[in-house]
Short mmCIF file of N, CA and C in Angstrom, two decimals:
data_model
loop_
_atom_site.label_atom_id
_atom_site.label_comp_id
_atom_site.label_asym_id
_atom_site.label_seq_id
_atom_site.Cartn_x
_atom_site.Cartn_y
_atom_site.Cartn_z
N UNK A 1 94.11 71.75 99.49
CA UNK A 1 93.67 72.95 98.79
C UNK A 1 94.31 74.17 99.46
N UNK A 2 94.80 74.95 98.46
CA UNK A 2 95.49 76.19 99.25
C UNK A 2 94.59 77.66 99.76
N UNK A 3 94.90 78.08 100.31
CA UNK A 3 93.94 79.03 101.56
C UNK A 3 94.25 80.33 100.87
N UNK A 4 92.75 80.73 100.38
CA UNK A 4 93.18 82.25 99.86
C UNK A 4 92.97 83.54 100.45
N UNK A 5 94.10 83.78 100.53
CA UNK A 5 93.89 85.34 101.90
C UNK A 5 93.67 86.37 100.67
N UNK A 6 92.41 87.13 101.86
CA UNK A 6 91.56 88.19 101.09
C UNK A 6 92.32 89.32 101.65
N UNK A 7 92.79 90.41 100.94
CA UNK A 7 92.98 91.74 101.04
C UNK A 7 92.47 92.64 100.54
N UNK A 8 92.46 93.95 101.28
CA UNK A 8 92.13 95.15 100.36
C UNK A 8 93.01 96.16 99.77
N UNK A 9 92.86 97.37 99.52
CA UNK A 9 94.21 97.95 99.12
C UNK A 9 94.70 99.04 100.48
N UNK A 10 95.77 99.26 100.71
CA UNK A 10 96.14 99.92 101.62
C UNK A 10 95.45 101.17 101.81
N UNK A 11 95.40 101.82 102.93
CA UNK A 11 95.21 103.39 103.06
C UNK A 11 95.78 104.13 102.63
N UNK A 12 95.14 104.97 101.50
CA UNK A 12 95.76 106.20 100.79
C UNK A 12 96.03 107.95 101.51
N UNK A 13 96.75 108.11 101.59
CA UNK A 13 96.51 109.86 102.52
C UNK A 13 96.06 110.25 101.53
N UNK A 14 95.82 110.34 99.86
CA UNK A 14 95.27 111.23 99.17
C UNK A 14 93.92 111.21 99.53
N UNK A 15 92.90 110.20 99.59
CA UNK A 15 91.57 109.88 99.76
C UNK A 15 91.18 109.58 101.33
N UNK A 16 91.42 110.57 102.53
CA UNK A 16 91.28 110.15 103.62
C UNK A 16 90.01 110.44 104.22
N UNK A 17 88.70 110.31 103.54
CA UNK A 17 87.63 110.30 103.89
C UNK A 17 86.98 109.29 103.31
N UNK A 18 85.73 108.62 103.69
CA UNK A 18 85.20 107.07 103.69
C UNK A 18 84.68 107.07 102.47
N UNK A 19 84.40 107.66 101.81
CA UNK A 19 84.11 108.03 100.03
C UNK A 19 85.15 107.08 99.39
N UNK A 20 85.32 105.67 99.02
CA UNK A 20 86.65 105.53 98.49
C UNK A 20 86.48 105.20 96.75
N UNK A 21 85.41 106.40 96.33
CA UNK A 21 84.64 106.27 94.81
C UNK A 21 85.92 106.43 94.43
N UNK A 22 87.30 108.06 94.24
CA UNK A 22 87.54 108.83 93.90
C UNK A 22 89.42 107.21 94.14
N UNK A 23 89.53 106.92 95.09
CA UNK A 23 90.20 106.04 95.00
C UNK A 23 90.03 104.76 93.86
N UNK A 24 89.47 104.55 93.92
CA UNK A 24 88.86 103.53 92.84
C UNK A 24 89.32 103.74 91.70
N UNK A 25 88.97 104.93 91.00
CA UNK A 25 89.35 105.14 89.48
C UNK A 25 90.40 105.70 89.61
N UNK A 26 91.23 106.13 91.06
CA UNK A 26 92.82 106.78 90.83
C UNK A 26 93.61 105.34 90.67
N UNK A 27 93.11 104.23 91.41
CA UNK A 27 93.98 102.72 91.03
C UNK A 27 93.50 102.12 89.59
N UNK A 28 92.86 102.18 89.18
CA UNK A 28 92.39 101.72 88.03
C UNK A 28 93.16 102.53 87.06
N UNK A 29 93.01 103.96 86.47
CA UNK A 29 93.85 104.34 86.17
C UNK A 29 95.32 104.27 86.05
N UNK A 30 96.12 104.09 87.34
CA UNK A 30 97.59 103.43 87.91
C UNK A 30 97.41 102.13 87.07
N UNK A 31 96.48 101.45 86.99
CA UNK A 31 97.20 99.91 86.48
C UNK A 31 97.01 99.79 85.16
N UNK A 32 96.47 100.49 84.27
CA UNK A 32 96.76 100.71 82.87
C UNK A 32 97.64 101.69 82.54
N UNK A 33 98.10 103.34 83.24
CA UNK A 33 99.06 103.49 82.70
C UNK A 33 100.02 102.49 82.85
N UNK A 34 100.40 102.00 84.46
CA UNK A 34 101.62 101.02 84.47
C UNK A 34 101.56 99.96 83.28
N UNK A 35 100.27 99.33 83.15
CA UNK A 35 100.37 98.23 81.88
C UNK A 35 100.84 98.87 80.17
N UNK A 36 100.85 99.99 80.14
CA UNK A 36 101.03 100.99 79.14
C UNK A 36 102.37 101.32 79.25
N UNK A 37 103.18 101.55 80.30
CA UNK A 37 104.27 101.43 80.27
C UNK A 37 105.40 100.19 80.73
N UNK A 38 104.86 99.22 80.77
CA UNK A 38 105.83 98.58 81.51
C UNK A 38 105.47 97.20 81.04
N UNK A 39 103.94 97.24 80.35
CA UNK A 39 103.34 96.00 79.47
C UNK A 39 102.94 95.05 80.11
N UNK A 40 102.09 93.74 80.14
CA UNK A 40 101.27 93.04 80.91
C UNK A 40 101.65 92.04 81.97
N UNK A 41 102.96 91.67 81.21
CA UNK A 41 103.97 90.32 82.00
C UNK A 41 104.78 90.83 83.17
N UNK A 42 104.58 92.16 83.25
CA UNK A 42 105.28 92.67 84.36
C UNK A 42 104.74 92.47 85.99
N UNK A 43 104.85 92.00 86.73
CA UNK A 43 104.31 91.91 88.15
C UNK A 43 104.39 92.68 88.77
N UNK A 44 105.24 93.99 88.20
CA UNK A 44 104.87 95.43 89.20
C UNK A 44 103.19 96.19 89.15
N UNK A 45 102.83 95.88 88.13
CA UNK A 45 101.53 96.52 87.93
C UNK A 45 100.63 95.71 88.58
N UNK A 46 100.53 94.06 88.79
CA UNK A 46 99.38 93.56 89.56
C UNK A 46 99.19 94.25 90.66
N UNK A 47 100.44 95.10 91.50
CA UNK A 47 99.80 95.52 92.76
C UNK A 47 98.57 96.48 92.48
N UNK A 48 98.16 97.57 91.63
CA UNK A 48 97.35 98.04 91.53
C UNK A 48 96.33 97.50 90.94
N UNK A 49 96.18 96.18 90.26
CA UNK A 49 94.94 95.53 89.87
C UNK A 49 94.39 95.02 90.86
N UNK A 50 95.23 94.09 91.44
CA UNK A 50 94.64 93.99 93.22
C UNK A 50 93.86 95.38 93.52
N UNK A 51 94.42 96.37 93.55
CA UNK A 51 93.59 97.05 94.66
C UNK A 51 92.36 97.89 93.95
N UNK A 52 92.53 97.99 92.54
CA UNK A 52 91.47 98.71 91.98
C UNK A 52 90.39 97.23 92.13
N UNK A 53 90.53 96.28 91.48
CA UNK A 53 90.17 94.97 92.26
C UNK A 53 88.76 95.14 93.39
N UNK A 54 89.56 95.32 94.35
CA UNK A 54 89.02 95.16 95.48
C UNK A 54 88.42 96.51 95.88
N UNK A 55 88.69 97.78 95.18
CA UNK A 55 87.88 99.01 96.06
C UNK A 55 86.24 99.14 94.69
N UNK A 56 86.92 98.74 93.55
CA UNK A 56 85.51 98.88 92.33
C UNK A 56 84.70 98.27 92.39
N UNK A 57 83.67 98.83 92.26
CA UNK A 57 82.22 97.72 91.98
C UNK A 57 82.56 97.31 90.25
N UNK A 58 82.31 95.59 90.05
CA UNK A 58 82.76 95.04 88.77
C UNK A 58 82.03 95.96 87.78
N UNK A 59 80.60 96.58 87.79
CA UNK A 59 80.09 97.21 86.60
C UNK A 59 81.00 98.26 86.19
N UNK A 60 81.23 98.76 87.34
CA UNK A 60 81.96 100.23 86.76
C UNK A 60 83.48 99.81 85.80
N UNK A 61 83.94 98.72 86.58
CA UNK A 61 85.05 98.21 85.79
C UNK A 61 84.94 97.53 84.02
N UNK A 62 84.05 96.98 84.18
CA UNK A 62 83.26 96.41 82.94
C UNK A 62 82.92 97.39 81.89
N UNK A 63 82.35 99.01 82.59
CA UNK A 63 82.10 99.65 81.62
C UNK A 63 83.20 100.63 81.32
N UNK A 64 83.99 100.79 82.27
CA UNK A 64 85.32 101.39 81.70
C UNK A 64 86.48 100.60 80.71
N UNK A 65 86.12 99.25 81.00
CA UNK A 65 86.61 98.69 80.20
C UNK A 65 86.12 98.67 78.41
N UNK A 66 85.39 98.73 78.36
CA UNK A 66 84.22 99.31 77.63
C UNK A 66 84.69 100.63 76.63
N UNK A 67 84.42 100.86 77.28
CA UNK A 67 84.83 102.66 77.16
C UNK A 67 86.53 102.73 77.05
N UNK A 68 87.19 102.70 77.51
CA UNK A 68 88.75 102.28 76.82
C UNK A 68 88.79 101.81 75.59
N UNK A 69 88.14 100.44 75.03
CA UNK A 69 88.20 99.75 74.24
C UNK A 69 87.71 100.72 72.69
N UNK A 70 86.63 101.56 73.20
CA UNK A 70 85.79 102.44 71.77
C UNK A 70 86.69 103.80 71.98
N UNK A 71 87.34 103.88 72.80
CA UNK A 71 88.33 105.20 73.01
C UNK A 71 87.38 106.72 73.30
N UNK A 72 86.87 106.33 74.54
CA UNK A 72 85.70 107.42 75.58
C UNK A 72 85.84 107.09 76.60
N UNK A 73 86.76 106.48 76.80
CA UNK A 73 87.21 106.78 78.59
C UNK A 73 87.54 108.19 78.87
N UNK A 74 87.00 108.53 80.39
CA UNK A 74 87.44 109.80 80.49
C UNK A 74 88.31 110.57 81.47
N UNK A 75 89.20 109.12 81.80
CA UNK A 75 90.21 109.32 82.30
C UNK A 75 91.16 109.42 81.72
N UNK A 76 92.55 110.15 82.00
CA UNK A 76 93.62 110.46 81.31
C UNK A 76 94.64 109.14 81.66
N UNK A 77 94.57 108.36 80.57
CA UNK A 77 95.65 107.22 80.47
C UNK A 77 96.82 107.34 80.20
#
């Protein structure tokens, strides 16, 4: 069975205080525009699904997903 190494996302200088809410939805954001431009099969964009991934709590992701889908997200995609 192969061994799965856990990561998180690197240290950002934009977000350099322990708050990493404001990080969260700046990677999440990053990996749908990139999927918006560059489309799903591309493996440049997993790096930011990884890390929105790993800094989001799943609800918030779930409901932004959500909210994308009915077009009330209120981030700029």
């Amino acid at each position: 069975m192969a061994e799965i190494e856990l990561k998180t996302a690197p240290a950002d200088f934009r977000f350099p205080t322990t708050n990493q809410t404001r990080h969260c939805f700046t990677r999440y954001i990053e990996y749908h525009r990139c999927v918006a431009a560059k489309g799903d099969e591309v493996g440049d964009c997993q790096k930011f699904a990884k890390y929105y991934r790993s800094l989001c709590p799943g609800e918030w992701v779930e409901k932004w997903n959500e909210q994308r889908e009915s077009g009330t997200f209120p981030g700029p995609l």
